[in-house]
Coordinates of C-alpha atoms and ligand atoms in Angstrom, one line a residue:
X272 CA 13.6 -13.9 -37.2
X273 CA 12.3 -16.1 -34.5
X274 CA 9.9 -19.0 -33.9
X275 CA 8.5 -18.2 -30.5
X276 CA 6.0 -20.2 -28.3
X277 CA 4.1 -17.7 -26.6
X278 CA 2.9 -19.5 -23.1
X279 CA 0.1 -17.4 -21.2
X280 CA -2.7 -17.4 -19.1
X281 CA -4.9 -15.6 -20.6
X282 CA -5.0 -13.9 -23.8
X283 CA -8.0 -11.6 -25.0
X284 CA -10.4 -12.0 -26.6
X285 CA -10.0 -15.4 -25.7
X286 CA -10.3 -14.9 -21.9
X287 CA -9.3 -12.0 -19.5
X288 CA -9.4 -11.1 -16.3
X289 CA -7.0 -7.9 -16.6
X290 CA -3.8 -6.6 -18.0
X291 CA -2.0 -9.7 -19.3
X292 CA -4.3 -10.3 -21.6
X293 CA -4.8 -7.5 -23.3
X294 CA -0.5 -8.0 -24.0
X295 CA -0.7 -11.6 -24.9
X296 CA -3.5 -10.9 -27.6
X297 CA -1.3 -7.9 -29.0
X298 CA 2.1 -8.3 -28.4
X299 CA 2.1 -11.8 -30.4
X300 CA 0.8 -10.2 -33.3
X301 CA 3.3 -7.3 -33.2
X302 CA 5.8 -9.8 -33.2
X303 CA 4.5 -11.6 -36.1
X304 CA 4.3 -8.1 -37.9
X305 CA 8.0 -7.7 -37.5
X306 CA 8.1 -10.9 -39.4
X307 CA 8.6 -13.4 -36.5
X308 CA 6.5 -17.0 -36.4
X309 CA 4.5 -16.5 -33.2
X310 CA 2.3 -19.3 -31.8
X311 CA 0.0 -18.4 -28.3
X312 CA 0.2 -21.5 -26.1
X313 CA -3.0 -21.0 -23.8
X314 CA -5.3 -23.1 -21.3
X315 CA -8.3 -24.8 -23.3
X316 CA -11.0 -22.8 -21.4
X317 CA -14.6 -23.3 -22.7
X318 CA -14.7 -19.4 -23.3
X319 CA -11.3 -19.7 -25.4
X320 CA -12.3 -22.9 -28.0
X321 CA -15.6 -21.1 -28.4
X322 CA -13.8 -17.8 -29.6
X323 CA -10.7 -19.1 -31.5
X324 CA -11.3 -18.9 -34.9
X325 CA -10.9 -22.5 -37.6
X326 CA -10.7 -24.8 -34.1
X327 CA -9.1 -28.4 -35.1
X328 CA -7.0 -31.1 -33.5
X329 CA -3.7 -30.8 -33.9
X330 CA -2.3 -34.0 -32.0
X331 CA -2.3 -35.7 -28.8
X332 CA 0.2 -35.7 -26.2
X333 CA 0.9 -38.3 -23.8
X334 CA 1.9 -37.3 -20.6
X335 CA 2.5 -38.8 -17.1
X336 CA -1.1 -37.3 -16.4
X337 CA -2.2 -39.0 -19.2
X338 CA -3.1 -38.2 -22.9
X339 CA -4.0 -34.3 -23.5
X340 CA -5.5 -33.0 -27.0
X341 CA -3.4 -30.1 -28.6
X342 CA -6.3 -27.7 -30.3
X343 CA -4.8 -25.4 -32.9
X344 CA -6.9 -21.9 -34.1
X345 CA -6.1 -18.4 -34.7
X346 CA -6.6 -15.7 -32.2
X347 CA -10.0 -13.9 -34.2
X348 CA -9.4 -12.0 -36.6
X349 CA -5.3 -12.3 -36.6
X350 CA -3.4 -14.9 -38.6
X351 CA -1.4 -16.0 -35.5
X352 CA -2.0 -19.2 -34.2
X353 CA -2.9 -20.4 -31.0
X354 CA -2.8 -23.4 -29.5
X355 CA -4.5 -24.6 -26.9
X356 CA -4.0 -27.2 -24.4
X357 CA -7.0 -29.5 -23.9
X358 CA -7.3 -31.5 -20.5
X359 CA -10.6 -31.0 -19.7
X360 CA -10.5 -32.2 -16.1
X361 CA -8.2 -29.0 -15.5
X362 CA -9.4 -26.2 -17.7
X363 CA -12.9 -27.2 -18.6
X364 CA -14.4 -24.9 -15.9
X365 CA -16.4 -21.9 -17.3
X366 CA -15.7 -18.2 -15.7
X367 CA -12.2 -17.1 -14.3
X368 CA -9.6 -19.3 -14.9
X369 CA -8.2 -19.0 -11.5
X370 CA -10.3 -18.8 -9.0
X371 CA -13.4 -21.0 -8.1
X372 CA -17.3 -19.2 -8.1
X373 CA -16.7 -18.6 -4.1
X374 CA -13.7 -16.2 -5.4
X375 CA -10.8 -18.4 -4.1
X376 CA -8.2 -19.8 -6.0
X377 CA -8.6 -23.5 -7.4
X378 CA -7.5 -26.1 -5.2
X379 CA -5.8 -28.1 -7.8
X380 CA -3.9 -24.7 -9.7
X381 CA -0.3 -26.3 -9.3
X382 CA -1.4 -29.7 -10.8
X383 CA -3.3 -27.7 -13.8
X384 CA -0.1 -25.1 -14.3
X385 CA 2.3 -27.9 -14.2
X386 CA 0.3 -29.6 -16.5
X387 CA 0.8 -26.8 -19.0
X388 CA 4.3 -26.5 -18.5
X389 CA 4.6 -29.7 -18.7
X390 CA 2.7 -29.5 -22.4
X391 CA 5.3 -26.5 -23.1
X392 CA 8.3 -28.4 -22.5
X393 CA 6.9 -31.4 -24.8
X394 CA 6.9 -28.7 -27.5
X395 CA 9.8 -27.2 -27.1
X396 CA 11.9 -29.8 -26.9
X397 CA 10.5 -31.4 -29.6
X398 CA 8.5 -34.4 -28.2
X399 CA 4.9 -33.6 -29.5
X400 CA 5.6 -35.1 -32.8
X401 CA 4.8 -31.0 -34.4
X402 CA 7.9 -30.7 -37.2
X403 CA 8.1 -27.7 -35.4
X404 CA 10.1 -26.3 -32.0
X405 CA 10.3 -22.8 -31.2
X406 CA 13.9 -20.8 -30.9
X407 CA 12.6 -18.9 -28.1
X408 CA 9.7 -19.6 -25.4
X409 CA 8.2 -16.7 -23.8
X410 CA 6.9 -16.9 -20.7
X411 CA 4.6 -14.9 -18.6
X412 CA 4.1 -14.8 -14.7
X413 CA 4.1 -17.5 -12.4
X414 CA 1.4 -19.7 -14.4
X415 CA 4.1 -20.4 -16.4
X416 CA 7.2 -19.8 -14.1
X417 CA 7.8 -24.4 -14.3
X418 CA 8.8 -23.8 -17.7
X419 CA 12.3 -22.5 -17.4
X420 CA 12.8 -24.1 -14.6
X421 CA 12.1 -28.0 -15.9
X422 CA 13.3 -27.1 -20.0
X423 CA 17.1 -26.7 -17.3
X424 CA 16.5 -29.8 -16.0
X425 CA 16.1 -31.6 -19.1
X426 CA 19.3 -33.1 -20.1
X427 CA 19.8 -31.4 -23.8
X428 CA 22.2 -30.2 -25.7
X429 CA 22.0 -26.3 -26.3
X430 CA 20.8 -26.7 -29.8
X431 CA 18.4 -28.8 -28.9
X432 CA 16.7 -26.5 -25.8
X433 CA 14.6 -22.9 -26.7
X434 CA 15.8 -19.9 -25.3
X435 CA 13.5 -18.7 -22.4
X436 CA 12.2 -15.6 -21.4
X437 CA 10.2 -14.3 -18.6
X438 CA 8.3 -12.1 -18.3
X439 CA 7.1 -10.5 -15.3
X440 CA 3.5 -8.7 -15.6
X441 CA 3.6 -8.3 -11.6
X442 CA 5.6 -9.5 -8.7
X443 CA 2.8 -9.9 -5.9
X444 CA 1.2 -13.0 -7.4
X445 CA 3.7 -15.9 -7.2
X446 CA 2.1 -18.7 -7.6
X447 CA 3.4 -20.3 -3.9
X448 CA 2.4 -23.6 -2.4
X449 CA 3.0 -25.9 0.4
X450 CA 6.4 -28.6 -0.2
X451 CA 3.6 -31.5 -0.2
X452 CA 2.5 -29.9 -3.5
X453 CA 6.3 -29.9 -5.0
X454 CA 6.2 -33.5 -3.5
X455 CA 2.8 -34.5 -5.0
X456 CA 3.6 -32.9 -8.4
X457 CA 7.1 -35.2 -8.7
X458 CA 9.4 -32.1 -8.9
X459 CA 13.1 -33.2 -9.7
X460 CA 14.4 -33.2 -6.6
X461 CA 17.5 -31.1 -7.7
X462 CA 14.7 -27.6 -8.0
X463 CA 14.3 -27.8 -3.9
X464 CA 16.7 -25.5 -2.9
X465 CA 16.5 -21.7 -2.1
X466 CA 18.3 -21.3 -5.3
X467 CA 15.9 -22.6 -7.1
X468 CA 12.0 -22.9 -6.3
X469 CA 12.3 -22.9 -2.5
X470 CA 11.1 -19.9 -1.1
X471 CA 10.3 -20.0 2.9
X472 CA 9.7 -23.3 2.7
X473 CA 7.4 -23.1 0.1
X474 CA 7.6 -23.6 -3.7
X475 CA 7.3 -20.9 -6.0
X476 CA 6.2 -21.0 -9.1
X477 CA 7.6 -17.8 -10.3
X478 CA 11.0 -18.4 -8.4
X479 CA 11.4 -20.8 -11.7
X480 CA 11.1 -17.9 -14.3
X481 CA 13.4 -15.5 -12.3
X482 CA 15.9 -18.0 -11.6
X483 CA 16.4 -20.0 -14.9
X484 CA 15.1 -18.1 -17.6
X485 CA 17.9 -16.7 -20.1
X486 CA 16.4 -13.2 -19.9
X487 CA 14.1 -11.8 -17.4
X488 CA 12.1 -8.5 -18.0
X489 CA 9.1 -6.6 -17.0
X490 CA 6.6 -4.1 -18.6
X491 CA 7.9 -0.9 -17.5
X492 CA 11.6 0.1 -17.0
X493 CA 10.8 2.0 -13.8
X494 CA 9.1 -1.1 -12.3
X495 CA 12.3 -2.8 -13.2
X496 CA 14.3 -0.5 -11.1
X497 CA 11.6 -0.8 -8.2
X498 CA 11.3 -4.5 -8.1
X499 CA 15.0 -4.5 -7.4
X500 CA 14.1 -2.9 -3.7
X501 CA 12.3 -4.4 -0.8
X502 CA 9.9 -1.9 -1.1
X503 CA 8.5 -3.2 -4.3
X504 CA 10.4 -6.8 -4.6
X505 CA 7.6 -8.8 -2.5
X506 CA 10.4 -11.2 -1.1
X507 CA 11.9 -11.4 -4.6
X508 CA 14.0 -8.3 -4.9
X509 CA 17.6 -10.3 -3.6
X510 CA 17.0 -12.4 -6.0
X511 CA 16.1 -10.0 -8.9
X512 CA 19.0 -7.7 -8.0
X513 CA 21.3 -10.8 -8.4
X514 CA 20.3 -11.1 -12.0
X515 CA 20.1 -7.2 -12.5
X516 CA 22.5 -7.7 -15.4
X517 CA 19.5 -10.3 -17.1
X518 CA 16.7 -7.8 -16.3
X519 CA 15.3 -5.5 -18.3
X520 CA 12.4 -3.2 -18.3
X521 CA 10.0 -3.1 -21.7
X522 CA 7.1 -0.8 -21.6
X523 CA 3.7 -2.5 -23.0
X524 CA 1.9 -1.1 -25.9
X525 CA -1.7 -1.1 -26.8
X526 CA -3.6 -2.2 -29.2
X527 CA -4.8 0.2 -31.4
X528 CA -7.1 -2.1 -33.4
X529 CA -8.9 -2.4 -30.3
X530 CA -8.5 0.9 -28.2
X531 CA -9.0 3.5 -30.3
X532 CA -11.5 6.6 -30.7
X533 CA -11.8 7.0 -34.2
X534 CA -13.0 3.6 -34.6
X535 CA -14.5 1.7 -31.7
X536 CA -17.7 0.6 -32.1
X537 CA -18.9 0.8 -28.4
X538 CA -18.8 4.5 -28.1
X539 CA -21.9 6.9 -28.6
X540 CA -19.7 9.0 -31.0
X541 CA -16.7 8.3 -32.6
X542 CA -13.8 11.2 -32.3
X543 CA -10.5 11.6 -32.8
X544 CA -7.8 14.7 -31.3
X545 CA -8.9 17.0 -33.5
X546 CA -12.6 17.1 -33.1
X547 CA -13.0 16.8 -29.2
X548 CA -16.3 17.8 -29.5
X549 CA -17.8 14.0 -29.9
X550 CA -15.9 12.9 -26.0
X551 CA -18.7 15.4 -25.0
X552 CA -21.5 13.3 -26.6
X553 CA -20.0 10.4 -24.9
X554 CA -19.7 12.1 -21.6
X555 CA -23.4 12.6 -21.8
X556 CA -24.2 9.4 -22.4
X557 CA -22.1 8.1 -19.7
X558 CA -23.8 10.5 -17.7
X559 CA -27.4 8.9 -18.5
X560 CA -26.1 5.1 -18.5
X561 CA -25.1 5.7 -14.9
X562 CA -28.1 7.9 -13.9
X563 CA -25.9 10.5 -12.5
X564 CA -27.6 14.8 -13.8
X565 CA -26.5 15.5 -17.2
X566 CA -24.0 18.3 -16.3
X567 CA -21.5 19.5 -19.0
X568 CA -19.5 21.4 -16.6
X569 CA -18.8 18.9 -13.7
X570 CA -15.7 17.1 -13.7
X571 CA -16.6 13.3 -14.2
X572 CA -14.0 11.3 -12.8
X573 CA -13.4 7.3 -13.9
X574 CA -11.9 4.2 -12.9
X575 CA -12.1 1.1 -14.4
X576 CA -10.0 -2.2 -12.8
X577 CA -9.7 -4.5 -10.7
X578 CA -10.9 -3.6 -6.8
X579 CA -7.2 -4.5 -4.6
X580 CA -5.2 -3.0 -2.3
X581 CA -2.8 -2.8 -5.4
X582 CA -4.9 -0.2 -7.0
X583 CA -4.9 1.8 -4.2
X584 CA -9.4 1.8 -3.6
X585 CA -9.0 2.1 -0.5
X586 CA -7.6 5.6 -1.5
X587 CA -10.4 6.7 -3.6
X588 CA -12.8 4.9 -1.0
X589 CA -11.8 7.6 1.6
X590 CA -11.5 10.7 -0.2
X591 CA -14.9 9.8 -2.2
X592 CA -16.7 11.6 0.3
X593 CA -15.1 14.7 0.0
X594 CA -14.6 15.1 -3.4
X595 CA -18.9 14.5 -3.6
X596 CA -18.9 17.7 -2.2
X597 CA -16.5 20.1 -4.3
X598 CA -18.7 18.8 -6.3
X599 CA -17.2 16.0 -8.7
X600 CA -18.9 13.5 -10.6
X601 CA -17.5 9.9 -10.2
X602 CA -18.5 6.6 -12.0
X603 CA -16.7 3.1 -11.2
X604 CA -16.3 -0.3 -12.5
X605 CA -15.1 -3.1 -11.4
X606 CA -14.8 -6.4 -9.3
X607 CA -12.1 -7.5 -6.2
X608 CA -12.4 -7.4 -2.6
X609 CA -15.8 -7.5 -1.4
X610 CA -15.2 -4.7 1.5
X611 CA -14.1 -2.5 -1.4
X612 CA -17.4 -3.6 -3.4
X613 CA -19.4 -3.1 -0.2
X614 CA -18.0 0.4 0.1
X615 CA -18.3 1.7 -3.2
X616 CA -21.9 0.9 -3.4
X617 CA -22.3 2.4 0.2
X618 CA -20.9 5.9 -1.8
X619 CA -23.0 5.8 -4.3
X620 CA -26.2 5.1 -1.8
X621 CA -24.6 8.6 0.3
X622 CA -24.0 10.7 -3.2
X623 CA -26.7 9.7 -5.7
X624 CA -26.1 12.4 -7.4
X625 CA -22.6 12.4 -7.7
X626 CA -21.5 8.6 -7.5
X627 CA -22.4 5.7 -9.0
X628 CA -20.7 2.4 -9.9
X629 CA -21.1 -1.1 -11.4
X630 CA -20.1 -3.3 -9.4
X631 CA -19.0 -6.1 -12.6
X632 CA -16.6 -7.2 -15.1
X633 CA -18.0 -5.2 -18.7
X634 CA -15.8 -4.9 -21.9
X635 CA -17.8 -2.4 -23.6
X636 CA -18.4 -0.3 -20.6
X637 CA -14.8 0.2 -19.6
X638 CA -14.4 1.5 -23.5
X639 CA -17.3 3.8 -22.6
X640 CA -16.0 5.2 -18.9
X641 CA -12.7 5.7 -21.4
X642 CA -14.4 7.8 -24.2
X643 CA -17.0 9.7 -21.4
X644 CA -15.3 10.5 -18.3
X645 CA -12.7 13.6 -17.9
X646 CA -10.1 12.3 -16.1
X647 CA -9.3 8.5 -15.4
X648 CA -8.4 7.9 -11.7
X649 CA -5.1 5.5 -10.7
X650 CA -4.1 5.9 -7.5
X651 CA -2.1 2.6 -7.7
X652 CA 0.0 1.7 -4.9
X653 CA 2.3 0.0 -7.4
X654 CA 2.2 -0.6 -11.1
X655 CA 4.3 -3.0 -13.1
X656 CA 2.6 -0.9 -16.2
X657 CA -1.3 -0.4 -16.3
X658 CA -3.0 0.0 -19.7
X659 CA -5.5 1.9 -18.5
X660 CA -4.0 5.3 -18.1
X661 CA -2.4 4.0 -21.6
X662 CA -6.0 4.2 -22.6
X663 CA -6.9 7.6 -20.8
X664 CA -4.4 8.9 -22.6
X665 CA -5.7 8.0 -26.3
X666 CA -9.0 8.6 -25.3
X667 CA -8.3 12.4 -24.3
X668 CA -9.1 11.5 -20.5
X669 CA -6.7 13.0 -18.5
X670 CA -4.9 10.3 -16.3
X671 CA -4.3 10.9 -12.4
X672 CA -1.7 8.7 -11.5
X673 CA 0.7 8.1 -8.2
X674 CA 4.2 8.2 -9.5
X675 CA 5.1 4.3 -9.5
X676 CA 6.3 1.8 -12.1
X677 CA 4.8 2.3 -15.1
X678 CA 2.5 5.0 -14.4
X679 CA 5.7 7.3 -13.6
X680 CA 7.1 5.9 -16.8
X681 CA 3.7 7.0 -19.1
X682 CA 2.1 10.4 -17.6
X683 CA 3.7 13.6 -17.3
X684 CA 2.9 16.0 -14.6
X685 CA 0.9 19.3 -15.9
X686 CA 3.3 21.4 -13.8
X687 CA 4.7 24.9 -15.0
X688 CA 7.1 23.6 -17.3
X689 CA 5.8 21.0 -19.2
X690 CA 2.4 23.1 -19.6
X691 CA 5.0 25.8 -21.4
X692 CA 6.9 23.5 -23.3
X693 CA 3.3 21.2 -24.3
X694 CA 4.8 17.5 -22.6
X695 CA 2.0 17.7 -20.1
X696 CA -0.4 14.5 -20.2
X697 CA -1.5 13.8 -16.8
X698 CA -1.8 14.5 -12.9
X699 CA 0.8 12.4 -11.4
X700 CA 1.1 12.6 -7.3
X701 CA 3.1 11.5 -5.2
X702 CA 2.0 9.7 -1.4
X703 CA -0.2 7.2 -1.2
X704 CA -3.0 8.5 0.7
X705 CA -6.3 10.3 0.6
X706 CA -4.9 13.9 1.1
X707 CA -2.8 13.8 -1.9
X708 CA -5.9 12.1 -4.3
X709 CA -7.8 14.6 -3.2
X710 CA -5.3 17.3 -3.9
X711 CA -4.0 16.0 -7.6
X712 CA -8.2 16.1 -8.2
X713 CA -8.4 19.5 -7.2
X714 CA -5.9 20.3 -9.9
X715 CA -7.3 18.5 -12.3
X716 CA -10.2 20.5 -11.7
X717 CA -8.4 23.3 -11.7
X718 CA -7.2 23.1 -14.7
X719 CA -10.3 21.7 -16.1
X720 CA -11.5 25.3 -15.6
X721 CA -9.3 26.5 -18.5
X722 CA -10.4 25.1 -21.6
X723 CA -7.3 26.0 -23.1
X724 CA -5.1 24.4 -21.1
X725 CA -7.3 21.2 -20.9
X726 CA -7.3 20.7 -24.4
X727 CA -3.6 21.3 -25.0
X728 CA -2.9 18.6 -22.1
X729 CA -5.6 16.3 -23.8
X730 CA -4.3 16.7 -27.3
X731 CA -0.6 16.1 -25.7
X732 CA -2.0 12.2 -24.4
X733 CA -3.9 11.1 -27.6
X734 CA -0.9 11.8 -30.2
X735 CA 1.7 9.8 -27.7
X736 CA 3.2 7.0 -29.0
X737 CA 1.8 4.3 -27.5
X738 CA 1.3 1.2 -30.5
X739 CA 3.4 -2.0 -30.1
X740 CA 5.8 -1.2 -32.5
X741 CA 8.6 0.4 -30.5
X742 CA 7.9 -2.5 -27.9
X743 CA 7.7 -5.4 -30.3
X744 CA 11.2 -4.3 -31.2
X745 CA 12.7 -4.2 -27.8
X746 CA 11.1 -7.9 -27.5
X747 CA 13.1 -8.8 -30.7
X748 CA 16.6 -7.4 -29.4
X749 CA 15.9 -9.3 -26.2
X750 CA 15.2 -12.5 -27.5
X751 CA 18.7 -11.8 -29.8
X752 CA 20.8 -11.4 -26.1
X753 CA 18.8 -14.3 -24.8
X754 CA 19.9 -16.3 -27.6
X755 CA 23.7 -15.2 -27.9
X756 CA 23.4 -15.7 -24.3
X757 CA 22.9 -19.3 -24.7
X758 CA 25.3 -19.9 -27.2
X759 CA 28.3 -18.6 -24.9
Ligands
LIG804 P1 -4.2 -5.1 -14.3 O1 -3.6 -6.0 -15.3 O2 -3.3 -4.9 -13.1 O3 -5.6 -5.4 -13.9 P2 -4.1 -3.0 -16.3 O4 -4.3 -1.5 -16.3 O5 -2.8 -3.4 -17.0 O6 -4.2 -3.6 -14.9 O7 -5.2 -3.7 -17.2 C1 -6.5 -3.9 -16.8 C2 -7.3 -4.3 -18.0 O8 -8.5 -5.0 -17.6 C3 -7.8 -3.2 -18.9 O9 -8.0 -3.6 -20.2 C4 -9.1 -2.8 -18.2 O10 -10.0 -2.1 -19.0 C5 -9.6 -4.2 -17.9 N1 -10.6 -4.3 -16.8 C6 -10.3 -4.4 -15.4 N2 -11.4 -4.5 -14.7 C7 -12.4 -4.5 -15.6 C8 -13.9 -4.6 -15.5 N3 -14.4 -4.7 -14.3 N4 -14.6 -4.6 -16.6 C9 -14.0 -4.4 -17.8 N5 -12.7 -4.3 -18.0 C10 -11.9 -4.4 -16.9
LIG805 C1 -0.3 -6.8 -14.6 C2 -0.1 -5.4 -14.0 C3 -0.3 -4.3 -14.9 C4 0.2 -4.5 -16.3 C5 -0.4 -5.8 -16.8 C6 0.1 -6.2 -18.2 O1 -1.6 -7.3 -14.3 O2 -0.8 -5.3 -12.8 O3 0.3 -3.1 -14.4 O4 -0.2 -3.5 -17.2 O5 0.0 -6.9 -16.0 O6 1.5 -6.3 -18.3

């Protein structure tokens, strides 16, 4: 068993802006259930010292920057620790940790995620005075791609350096900036090079987790294969397919604590796979809390996520019109690109009675839109995993999903076969355009039509195996390689 530092972003219900979160506040504690010593290593945000629980000073680091506090708590309700790294000139800023209130990106996010690496490699090597350095240090995207990359620099023996791992939750945000910043930050020299953090002349921030980390993997197997193409590799996929034999693919779980029908408490009516009947109560309600015509019969249709060109709204933007008319119901939530924001509002003002959307970041409500709607709407153009058609899927909301990364990896296509043989879960389409949305919603409502067949496909997603368990394994024989790895 392991002692693993556990270095994120973001980690819920400490902060979250999507995805990553939601793994960082479950997969540690699957870990720790399988008997490893797991500590989170996260940004002091105000939101995150006001919601760890038994907040205290741990010690005090002193860095080039200057001195930083080390805050230790426990992620609520958990017993795994997190520690959080307190320079409040960097991460005392309320709201989204990366970007500014005009919705661009800090100007000083280099200096701050340098800073935490920097704080990482202090623990890990064992220079923060802790009695305690991790065997392994997980990483996650390019907020904490420095880590692997300066822990090589450091001249150590191999007993005395962690194991690293990387973990990539997606591709397309790299964390790149101009060579004054690798200048200004005091970069070792020797991590300019194209082999290393270079990357057209720019440094990139992930280009130190792919390159130096022991063990590189991402959250779906399929997305692991995908990343490996130009297609999918956003610049990167050279690179990844070099270290092909040091990738792997892990799918993500979900927490079942939090996502769960039988037991969460923002729903109208609690319900589990074998009494469907209280998803109807729920789809009323969701009905009445976005002022759409209570209508049993009418397919409601939900998404929930971030609005990018990643998620493919653009998609749902065009065919929204259309599907108004066949007639669907369709209820949105979310926050991105203000064209897409524009838009969707713009629907809802044409189709009152059939669209409506909250244009907003809301916990609760994406747990209702779960629980109420019919089927759950991904049209991603790529998907390193998702955890929202995870989340469909328990809920008894059938997931449409386009066949990429993780989606492919998670939904089954109700097609002949897998209707006879009961491994239907989803709608899963192919080409990413409006023609093929509309068509894969026009089978959903098709077979929407027959209850039967609904129900079987329904019942099919909410008794998959979805928990951490599985996952939290794979994790544990990967940070074994990593190690043996390292010992070679
Ligand atoms: P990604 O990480 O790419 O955003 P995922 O499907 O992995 O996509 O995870 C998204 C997570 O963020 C889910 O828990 C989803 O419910 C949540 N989420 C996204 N947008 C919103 C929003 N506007 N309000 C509430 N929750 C949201
Ligand atoms: C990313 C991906 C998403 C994934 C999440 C958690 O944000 O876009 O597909 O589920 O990370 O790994």
């Amino acid at each position: 068993m392991y002692k693993v530092l556990f270095a994120t972003s973001e980690a819920y219900p400490l902060i979250k802006t999507g995805g990553l979160a939601d793994v960082s506040g479950s997969l540690p504690v699957a870990l720790q259930s399988l008997g490893h010593e797991v500590i989170i290593l996260l940004p002091a945000y105000p939101e995150a010292c006001q919601r760890t629980e038994k907040l205290k000073t741990l010690t005090t680091l002193s860095l080039p920057h200057g001195e930083v506090k080390l805050l230790e708590g426990y992620l609520p309700g958990t017993k795994v620790k997190v520690w959080l790294v307190d320079c409040s000139v960097y991460f005392n800023r309320p709201g989204n940790p990366y970007l500014g209130p005009d919705g661009d990106p800090w100007h000083d996010n280099a200096d701050r995620f340098h800073l935490f690496a920097q704080v990482a490699i202090a623990i890990a090597t064992s220079k923060a005075n802790l009695n305690w350095q991790p065997d392994i240090v997980h990483c996650n995207d390019w907020q904490t791609g420095l880590i692997p990359a300066l822990l090589h620099t450091e001249s150590l023996s191999h007993e005395q350096k962690a194991t690293t791992i990387f973990t990539i939750h997606n591709i397309a945000y790299q964390g790149l900036f101009p060579y004054s910043t690798f200048i200004a930050l005091g970069l070792p020299e020797e991590l300019w090079s194209s082999e290393a953090l270079e990357f057209h002349d720019q440094v990139s921030f992930i280009k130190g987790g792919l390159v130096f980390a022991d063990r590189v993997n991402t959250v779906s197997p399929n997305y692991a294969k995908e990343i490996q193409s130009p297609e999918y590799g956003y610049g990167l996929d050279g690179l990844l397919l070099h270290r092909s034999d040091r990738l792997s693919g892990i799918l993500n779980g979900i927490d079942d604590t939090v996502w769960n029908p039988e037991t969460d408490p923002y729903l109208k009516t609690n319900y589990d796979h074998k009494k469907l009947a209280g998803k109807k109560k729920n789809k009323a309600a969701l009905q009445k809390e976005y002022k759409l015509p209570n209508e049993p019969n009418t397919l409601l249709v939900g998404l929930v996520g971030r609005l990018v060109h990643q998620k493919g709204i653009d998609l749902v933007i065009n065919s929204l019109p259309e599907l108004a008319t066949l007639p669907v119901q369709f209820v949105a939530l979310g926050t991105g690109e203000p064209a897409y924001e524009h838009a969707l509002r713009d629907m809802a003002r044409l189709f009152p009675k059939q669209i409506s959307v909250n244009i907003g970041y809301d916990e609760a409500l994406a747990h209702r839109i779960e629980a109420g709607a019919d089927v759950f709407l991904m049209p991603s153009r790529f998907e390193p995993c998702g955890l929202n058609q995870l989340y469909s899927l328990r809920y008894g909301t059938v997931p449409i999903v386009r066949r990429v990364g993780g989606l492919a990896d998670t939904v089954v296509d109700a097609a002949p076969e897998t209707l006879k043989d009961k491994t239907a879960s989803g709608i899963v389409f192919d080409n990413a355009d409006g023609e093929s949305l509309y068509a894969a919603v026009i089978r959903a409502k098709e077979l929407y039509q027959d209850k039967k067949i609904w129900k079987q496909i329904q019942q099919t997603g909410m008794r998959g195996e979805s928990s951490w368990k599985h996952s939290a394994q794979q994790y544990t024989q990967l940070y074994e390689l990593a190690i043996k790895d390292c010992q070679k």
